[in-house]
Short mmCIF file of C-alpha atoms in Angstrom, two decimals:
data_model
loop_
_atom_site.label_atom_id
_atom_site.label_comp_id
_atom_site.label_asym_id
_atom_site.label_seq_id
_atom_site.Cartn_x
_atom_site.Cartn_y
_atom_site.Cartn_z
CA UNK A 547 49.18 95.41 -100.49
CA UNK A 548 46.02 94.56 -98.66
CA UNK A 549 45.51 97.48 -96.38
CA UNK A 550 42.07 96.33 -94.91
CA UNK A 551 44.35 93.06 -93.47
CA UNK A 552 46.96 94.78 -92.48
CA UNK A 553 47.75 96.28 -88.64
CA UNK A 554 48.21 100.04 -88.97
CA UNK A 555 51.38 101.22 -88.21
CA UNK A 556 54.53 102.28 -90.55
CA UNK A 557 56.77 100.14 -92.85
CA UNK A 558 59.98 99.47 -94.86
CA UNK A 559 59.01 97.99 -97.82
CA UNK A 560 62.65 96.33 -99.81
CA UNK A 561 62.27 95.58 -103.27
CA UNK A 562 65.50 93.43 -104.06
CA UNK A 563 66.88 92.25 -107.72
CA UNK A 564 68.57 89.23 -107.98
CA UNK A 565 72.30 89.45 -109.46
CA UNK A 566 72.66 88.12 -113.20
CA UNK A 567 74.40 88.87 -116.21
CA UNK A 568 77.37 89.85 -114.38
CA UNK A 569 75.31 92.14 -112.27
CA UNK A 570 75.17 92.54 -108.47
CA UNK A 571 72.17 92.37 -106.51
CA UNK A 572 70.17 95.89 -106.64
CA UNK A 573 67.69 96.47 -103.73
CA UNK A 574 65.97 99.92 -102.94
CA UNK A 575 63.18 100.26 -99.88
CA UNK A 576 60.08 102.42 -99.16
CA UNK A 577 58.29 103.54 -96.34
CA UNK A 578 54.72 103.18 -95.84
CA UNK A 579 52.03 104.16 -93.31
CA UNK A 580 48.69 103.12 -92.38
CA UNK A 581 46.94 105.10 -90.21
CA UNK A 582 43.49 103.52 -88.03
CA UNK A 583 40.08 104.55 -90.05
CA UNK A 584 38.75 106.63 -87.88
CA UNK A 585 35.42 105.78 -85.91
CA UNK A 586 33.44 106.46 -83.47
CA UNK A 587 30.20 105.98 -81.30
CA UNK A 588 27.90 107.73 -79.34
CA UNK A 589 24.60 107.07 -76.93
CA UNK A 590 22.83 109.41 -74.24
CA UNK A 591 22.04 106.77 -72.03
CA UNK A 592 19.92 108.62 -70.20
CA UNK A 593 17.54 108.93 -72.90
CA UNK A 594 14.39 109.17 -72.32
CA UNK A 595 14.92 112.58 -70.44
CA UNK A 596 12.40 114.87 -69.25
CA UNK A 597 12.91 118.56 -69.50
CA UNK A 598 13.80 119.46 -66.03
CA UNK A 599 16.55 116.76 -65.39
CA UNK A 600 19.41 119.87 -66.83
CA UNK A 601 21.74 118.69 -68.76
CA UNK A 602 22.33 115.35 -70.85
CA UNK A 603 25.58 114.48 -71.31
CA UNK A 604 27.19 112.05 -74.50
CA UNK A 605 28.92 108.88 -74.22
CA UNK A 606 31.80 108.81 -76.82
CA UNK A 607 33.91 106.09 -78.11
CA UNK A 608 36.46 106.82 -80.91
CA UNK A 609 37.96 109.39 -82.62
CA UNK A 610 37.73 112.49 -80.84
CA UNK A 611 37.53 116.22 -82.42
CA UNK A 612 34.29 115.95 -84.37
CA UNK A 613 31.26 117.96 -84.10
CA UNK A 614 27.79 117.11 -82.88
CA UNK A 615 24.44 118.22 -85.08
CA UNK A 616 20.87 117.24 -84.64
CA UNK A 617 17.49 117.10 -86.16
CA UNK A 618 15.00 118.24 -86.28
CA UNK A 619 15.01 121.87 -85.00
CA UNK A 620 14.91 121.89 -81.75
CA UNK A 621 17.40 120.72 -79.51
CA UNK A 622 19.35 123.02 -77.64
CA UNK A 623 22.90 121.18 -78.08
CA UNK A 624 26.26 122.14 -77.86
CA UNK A 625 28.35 121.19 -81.24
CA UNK A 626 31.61 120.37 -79.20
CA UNK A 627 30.18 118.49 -76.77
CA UNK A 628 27.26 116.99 -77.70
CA UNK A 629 25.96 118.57 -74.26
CA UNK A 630 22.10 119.20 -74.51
CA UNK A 631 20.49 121.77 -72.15
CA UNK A 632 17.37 120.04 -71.75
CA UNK A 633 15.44 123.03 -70.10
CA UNK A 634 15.80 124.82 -73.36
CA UNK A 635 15.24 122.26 -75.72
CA UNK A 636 11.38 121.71 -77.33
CA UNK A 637 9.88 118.41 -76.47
CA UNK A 638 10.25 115.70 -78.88
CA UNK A 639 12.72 113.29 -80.66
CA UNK A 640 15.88 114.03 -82.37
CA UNK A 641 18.57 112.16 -83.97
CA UNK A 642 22.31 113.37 -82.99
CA UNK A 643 25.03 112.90 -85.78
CA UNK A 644 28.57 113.21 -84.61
CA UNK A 645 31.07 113.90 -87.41
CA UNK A 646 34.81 113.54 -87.39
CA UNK A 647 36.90 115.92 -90.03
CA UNK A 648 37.93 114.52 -93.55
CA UNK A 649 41.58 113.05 -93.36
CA UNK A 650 43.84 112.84 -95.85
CA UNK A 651 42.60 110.31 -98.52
CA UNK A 652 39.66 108.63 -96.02
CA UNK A 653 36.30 110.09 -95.68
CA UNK A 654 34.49 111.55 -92.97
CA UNK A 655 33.11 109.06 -90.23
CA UNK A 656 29.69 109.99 -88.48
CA UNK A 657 27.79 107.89 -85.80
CA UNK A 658 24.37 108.38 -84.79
CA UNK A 659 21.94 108.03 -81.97
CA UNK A 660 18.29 109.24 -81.01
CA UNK A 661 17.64 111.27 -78.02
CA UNK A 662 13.83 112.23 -76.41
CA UNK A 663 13.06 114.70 -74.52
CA UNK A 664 9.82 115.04 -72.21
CA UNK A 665 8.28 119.24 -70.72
CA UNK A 666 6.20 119.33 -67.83
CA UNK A 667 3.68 122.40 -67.29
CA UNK A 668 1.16 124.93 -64.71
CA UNK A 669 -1.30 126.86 -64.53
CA UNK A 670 -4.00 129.07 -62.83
CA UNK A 671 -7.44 128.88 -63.62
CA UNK A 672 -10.05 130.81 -62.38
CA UNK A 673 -13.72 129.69 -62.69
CA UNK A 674 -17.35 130.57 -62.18
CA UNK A 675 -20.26 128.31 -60.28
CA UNK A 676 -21.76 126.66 -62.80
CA UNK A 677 -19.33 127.72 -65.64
CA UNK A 678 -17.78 124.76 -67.81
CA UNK A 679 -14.14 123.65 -67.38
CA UNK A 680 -12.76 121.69 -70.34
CA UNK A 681 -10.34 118.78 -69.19
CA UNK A 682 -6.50 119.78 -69.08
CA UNK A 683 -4.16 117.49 -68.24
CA UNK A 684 -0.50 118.24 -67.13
CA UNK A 685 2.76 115.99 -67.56
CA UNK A 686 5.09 114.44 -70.20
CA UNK A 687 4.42 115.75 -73.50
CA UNK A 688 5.68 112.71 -75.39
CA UNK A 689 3.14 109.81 -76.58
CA UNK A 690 2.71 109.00 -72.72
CA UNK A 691 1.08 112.31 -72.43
CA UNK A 692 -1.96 110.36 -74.37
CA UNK A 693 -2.11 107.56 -71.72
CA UNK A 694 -4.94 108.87 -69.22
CA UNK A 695 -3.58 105.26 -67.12
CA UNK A 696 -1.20 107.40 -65.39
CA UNK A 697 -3.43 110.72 -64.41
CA UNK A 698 -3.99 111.27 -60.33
CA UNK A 699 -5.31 114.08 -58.95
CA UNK A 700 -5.28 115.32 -55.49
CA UNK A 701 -8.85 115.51 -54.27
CA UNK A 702 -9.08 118.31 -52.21
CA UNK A 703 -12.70 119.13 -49.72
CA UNK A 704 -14.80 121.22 -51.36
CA UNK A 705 -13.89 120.51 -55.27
CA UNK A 706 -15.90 118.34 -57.26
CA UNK A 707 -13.25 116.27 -59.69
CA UNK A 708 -12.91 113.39 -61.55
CA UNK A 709 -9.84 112.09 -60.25
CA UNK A 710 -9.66 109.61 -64.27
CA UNK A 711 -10.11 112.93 -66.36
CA UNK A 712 -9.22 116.08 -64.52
CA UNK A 713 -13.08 117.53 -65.27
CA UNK A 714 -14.49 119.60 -62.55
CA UNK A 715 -18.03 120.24 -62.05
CA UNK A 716 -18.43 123.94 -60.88
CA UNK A 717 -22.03 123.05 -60.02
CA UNK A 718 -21.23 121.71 -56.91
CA UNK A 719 -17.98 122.95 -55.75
CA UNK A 720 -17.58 124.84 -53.14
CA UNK A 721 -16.40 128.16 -54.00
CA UNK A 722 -12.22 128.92 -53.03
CA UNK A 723 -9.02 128.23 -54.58
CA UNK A 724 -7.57 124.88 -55.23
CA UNK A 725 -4.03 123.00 -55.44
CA UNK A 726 -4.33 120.59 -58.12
CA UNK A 727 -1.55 118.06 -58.88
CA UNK A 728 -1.27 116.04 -61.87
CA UNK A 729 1.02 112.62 -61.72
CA UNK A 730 2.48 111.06 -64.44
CA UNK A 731 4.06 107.96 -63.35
CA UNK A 732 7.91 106.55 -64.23
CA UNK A 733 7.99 104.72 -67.55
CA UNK A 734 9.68 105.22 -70.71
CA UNK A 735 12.74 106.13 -69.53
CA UNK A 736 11.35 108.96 -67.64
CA UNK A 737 10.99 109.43 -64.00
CA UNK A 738 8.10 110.17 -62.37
CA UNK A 739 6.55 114.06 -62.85
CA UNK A 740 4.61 115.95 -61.25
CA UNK A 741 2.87 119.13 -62.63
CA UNK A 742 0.41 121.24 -60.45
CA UNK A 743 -2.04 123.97 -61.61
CA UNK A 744 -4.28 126.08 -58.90
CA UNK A 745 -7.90 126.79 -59.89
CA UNK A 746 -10.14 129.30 -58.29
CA UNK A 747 -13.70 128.49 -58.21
CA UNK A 748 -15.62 131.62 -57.89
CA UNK A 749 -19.61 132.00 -56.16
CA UNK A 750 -21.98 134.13 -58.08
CA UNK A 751 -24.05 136.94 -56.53
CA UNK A 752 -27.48 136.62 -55.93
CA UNK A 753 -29.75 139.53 -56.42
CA UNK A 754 -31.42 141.66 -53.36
CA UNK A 755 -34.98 140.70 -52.77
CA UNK A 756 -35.97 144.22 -51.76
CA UNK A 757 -34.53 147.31 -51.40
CA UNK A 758 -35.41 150.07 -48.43
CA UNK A 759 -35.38 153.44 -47.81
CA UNK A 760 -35.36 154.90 -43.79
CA UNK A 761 -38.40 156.27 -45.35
CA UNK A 762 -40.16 156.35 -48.71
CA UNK A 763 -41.96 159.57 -48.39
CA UNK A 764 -40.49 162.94 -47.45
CA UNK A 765 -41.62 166.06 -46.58
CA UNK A 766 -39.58 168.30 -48.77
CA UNK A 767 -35.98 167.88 -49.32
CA UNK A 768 -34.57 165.15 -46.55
CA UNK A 769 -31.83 162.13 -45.75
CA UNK A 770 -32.57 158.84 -46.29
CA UNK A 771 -31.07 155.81 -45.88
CA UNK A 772 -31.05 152.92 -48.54
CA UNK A 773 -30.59 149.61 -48.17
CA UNK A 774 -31.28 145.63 -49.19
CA UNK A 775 -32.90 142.51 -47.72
CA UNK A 776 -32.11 139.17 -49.24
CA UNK A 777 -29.39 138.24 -52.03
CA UNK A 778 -25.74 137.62 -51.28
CA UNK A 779 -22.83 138.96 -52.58
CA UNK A 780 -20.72 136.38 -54.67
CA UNK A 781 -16.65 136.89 -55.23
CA UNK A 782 -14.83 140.22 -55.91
CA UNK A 783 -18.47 141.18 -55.75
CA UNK A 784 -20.22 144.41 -54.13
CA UNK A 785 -23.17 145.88 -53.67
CA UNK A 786 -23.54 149.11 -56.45
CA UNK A 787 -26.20 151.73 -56.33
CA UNK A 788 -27.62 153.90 -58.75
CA UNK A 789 -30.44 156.27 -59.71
CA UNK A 790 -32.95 156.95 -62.30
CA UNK A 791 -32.26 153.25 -64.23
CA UNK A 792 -30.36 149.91 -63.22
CA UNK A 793 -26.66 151.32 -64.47
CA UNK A 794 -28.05 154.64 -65.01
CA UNK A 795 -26.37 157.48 -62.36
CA UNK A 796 -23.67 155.48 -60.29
CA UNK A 797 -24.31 157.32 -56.61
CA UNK A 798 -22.55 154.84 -54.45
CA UNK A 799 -21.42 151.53 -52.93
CA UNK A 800 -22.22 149.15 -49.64
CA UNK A 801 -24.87 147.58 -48.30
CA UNK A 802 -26.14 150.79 -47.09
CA UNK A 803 -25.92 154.50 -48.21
CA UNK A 804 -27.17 157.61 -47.25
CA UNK A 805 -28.37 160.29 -49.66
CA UNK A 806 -30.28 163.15 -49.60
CA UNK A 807 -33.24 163.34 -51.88
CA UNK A 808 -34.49 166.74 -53.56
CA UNK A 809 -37.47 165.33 -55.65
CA UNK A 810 -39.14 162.06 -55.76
CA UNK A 811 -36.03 159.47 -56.93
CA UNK A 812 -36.21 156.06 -57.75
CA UNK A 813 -32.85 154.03 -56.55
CA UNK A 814 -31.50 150.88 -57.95
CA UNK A 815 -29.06 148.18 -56.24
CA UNK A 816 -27.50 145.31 -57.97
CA UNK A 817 -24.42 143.20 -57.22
CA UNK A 818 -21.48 143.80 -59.43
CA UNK A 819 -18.90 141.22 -58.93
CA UNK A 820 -16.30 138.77 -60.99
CA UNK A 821 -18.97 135.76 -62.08
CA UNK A 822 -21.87 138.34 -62.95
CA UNK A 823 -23.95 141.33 -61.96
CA UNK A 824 -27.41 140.58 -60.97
CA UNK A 825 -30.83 142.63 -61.70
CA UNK A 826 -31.57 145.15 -59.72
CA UNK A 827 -34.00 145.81 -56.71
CA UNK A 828 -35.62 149.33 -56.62
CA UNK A 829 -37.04 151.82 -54.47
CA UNK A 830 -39.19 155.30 -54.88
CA UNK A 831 -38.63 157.40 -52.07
CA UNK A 832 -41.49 160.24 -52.55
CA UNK A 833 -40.65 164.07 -52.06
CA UNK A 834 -44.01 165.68 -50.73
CA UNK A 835 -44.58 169.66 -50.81
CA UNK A 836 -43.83 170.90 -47.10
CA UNK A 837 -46.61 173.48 -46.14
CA UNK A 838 -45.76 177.09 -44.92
CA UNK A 839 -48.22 179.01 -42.62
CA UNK A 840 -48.05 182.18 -40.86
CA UNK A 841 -50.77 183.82 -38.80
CA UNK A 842 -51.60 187.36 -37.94
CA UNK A 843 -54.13 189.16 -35.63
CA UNK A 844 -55.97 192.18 -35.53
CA UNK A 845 -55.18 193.08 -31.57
CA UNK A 846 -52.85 191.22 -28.86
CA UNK A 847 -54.57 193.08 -26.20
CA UNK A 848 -58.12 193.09 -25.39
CA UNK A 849 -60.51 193.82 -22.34
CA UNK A 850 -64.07 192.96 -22.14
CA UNK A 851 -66.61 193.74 -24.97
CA UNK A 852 -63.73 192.82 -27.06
CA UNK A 853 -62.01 190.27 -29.43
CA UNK A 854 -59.17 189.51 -31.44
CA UNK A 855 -59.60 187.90 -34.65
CA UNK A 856 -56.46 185.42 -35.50
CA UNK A 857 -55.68 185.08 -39.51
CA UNK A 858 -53.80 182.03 -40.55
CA UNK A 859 -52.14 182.84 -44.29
CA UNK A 860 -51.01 179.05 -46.07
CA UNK A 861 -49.42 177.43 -48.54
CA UNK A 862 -49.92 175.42 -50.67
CA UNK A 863 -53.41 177.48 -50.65
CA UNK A 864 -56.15 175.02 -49.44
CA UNK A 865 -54.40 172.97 -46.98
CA UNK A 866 -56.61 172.33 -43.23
CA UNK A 867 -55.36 173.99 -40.57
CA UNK A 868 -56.09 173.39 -36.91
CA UNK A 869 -55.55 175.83 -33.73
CA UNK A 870 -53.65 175.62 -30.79
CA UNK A 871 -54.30 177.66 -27.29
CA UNK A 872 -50.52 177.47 -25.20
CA UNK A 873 -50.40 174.02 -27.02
CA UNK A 874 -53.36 172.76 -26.75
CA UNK A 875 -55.72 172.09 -29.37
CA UNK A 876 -58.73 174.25 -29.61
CA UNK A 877 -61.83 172.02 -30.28
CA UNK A 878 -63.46 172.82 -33.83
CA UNK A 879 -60.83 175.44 -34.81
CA UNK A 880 -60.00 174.75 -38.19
CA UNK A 881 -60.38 177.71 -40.36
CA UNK A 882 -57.97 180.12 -41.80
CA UNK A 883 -59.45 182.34 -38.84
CA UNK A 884 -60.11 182.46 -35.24
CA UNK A 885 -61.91 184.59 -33.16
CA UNK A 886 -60.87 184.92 -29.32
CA UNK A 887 -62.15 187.18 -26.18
CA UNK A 888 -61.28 188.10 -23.02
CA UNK A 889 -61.98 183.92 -22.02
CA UNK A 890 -59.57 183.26 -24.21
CA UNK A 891 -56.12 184.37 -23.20
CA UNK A 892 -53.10 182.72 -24.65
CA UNK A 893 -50.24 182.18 -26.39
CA UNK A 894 -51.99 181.05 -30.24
CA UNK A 895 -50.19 179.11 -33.02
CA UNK A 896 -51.99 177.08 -36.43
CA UNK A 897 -51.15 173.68 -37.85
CA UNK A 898 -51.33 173.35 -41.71
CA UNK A 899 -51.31 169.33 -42.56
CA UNK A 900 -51.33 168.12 -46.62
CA UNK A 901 -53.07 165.17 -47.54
CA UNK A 902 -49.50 163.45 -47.70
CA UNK A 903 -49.31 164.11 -44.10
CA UNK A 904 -46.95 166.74 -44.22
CA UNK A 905 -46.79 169.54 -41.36
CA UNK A 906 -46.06 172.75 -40.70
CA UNK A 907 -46.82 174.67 -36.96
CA UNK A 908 -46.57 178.58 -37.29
CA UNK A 909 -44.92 181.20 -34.71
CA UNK A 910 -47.05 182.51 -31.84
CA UNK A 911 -49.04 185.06 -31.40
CA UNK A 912 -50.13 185.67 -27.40
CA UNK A 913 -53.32 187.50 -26.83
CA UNK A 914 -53.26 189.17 -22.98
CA UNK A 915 -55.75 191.62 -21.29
CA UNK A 916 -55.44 194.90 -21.82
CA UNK A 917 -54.57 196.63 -18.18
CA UNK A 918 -57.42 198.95 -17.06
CA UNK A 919 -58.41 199.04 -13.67
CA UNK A 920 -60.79 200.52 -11.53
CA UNK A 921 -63.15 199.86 -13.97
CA UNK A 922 -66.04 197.44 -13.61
CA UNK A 923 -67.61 195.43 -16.60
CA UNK A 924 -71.10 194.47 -16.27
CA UNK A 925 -72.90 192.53 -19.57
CA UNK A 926 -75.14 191.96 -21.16
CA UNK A 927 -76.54 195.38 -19.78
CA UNK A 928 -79.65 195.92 -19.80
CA UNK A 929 -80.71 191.76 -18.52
CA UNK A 930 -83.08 189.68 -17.57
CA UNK A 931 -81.53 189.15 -14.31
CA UNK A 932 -78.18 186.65 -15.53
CA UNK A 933 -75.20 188.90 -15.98
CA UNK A 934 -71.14 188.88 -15.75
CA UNK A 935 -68.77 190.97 -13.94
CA UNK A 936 -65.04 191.29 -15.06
CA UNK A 937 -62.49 193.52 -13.09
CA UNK A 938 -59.08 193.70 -14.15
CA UNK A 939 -56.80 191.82 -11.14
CA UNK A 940 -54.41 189.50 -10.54
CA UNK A 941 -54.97 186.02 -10.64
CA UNK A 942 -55.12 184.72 -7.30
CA UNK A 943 -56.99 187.50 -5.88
CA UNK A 944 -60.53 187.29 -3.72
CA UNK A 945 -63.13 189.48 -4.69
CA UNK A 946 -66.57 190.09 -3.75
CA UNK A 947 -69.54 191.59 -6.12
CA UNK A 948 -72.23 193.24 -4.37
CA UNK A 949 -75.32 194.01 -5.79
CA UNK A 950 -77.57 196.96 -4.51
CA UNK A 951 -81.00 197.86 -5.49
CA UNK A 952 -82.24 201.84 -6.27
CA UNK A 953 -83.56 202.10 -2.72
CA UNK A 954 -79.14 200.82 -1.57
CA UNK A 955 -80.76 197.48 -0.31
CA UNK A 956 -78.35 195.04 -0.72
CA UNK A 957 -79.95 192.27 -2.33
CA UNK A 958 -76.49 190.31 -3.66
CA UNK A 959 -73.03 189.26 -2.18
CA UNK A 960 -70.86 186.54 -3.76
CA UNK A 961 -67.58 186.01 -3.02
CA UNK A 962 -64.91 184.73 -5.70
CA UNK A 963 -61.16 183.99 -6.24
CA UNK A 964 -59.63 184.88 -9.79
CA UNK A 965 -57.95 183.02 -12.20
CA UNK A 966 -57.20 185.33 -14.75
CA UNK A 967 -57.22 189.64 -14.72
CA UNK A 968 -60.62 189.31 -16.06
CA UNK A 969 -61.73 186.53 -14.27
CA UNK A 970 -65.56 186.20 -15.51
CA UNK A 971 -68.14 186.26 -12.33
CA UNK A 972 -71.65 185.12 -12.83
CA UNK A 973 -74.63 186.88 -11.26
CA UNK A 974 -78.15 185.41 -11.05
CA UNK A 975 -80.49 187.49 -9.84
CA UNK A 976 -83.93 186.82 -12.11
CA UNK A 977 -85.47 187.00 -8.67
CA UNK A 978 -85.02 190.51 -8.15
CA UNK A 979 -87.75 192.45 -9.49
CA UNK A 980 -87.25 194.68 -12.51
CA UNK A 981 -85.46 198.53 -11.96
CA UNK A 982 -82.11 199.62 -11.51
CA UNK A 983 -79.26 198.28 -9.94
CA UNK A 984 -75.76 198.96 -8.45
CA UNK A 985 -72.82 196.28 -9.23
CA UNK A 986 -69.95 197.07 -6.64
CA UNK A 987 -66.67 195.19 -6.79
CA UNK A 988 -64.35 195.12 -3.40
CA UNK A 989 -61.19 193.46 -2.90
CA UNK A 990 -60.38 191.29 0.20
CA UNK A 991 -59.29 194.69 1.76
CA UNK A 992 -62.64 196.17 1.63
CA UNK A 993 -61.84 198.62 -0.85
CA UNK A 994 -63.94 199.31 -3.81
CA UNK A 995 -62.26 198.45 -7.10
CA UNK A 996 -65.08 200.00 -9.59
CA UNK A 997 -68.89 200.32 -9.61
CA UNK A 998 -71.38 199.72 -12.31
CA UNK A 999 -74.96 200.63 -12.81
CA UNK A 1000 -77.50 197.66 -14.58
CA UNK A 1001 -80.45 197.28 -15.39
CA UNK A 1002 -82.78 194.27 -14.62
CA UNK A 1003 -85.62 193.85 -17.12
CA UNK A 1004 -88.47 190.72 -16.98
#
């Protein structure tokens, strides 16, 4: 029986013996199938396929029931259904085998077909100014990846690209953050992809020219205020302060900071930020001893004839020091000590100054006339004929001073308004001719305040 010519289906098959020899005719039958050979085919017609399309279906013909393998590793495909979940398969090419079960006496059938599958990919990239950025391209992973023919990349303001090779020059882009998009154009099957990355081109810092202080030289402990001229603060960057070294004691942050300074500090600024941290600009700011001074005295009353001697005690020891009278500075005063008289009423302070310039004013001390009245004083006694008179009195006040010779001639009358409670009143009276003499005060009421006897000597 030739099975390969022959239409499947089942038979009768008669075999029939002739009669002879006196016997009949014998016949006796058999039945006989044959069954189809099983085949089959199979194509993904979709095939190229790129990794985002979702799921690539099979095209069957044949015998159904077999299972679906492939190889190499990597395809994500279901052994029913020869269903491939493209998302999770690896990029590459694979050859499918589907395999019908073993019947009976004929073998197992298989059938064949190659399927390819394409990825697409993105990014972020962050950058410096001036940094390098290799080439990366994006797109179809396949042997089309290697094809720079289909690369386009948006140009955006600002970023310097090559549109052919994806480099950027950080040099002379402007610093921000960038949408590229790489294009891979239809072919091979495969649609056109798109794959986009962002980049983020960062500015440097540039260091402070100079930093400042409110002031660089203190006297004693003070506040200051630092800050910077010049330089520029890059990305992420800001402006960090610190004392003793550049890095050494962090103290702060900002373009400006305040700090109080105890002894003579050097400060430090840099910029700190995500492309680099510049040197630093420094500045001294100078803590100066602060002078003390106190003063003393060895009377705060006085009256004629006498004087108060002013003591100034300072520190550091050595320092100038210059006197006031009610706030006024006394002309050549600039001892430790100061001698005042009845002229020289007032309220009394003393200045110490450093050579750094640093000040100090002491308390007051007020010197005042000591209250006697009725009392006339009369100096230098005996004279040549030039004397004062002081009377205790109001200021405000006219007097007169009358001047009477041993014989009660008068021989002197002067009238005068005071200033002061011992208003000083000059007498001339070289003239008169040597002897005795009476000085009478009287007060615009006519009364007699005080007396005083002088003599006149040529």
């Amino acid at each position: 029986m030739n099975l390969a010519a022959s239409t499947a289906g089942t038979y009768t098959v008669t075999y029939t013996v002739a009669a002879s020899g006196g016997c009949a005719t014998y016949t006796t039958t058999a039945t006989i199938t044959i069954t189809t050979l099983p085949a089959a085919t199979i194509a993904y017609t979709g095939s190229p396929y790129c990794s985002n399309a979702g799921t690539a279906t099979v095209t069957r013909t044949g015998t159904a029931g077999g299972t679906y393998t492939a190889a190499p590793a990597g395809l994500s495909i279901n052994a029913a259904t020869g269903a491939v979940n493209l998302a999770a398969s690896t990029a590459g090419t694979y050859t499918v085998t589907y395999t019908t079960a073993r019947r009976w006496r004929m073998g197992a059938v298989t059938a064949t077909t190659g399927i390819m599958t394409h990825n697409t990919s993105g990014s972020h990239d962050q950058l410096c100014r001036n940094s390098i950025l290799p080439a990366r391209r994006y797109g179809c992973s396949n042997e089309d990846r290697n094809s720079r023919r289909h690369l386009s990349v948006l140009h955006l303001a600002g970023l310097s690209i090559n549109a052919t090779t994806g480099d950027i020059n950080t040099g002379t882009s402007a610093a921000g953050t960038y949408t590229i998009t790489y294009t891979l154009a239809a072919g091979g099957g495969c649609g056109a992809v798109t794959a986009t990355t962002s980049v983020t081109i960062n500015a440097p810092s540039v260091a402070a020219t100079t930093a400042t202080a409110t002031s660089t030289a203190l006297c004693g402990p003070g506040s200051v205020t630092l800050g910077i001229t010049g330089g520029s603060l890059g990305s992420g960057a800001t402006w960090r302060w610190y004392s003793g070294s550049c890095g050494g004691t962090a103290i702060g942050t900002g373009a400006t900071l305040n700090v109080t300074v105890s002894t003579t500090t050097t400060y430090f600024v840099r910029a700190e930020g995500i492309c680099n941290t510049t040197t630093c600009a420094s500045v001294t700011v100078t803590v100066n001893a602060q002078p003390t001074v106190t003063i003393s005295t060895t009377a705060t009353t006085i009256k004629p004839g006498q004087n108060a001697t002013l003591t100034a005690t300072v520190t550091p020891a050595g320092t100038p020091v210059q006197w006031y009278r009610d706030g006024n500075l006394v002309p050549g005063a600039t001892g430790t000590s100061l001698t005042v008289g009845v002229a020289d009423y007032g309220t009394y302070t003393a200045r110490a100054t450093t050579a750094a310039g640093c000040t100090a004013l002491s308390t007051g001390i007020t010197i005042t006339a000591e209250s006697i009245t009725n009392i006339v004083f009369v100096y230098p006694n005996p004279s040549r004929g030039q004397f004062q008179v002081r009377v205790y009195n109001q200021p405000g006040k006219q007097l007169s001073v009358l001047v009477h010779n041993a014989r009660g001639q008068l021989v002197y009358r002067e009238r005068k308004i005071t200033s002061a409670p011992y208003t000083r009143m000059d007498v001339d009276l070289r003239s008169a001719a040597s002897g005795n003499y009476t000085v009478t005060v009287v007060d615009s009421d006519g009364e007699i305040i005080g007396s005083k006897a002088i003599i006149i000597q040529h």
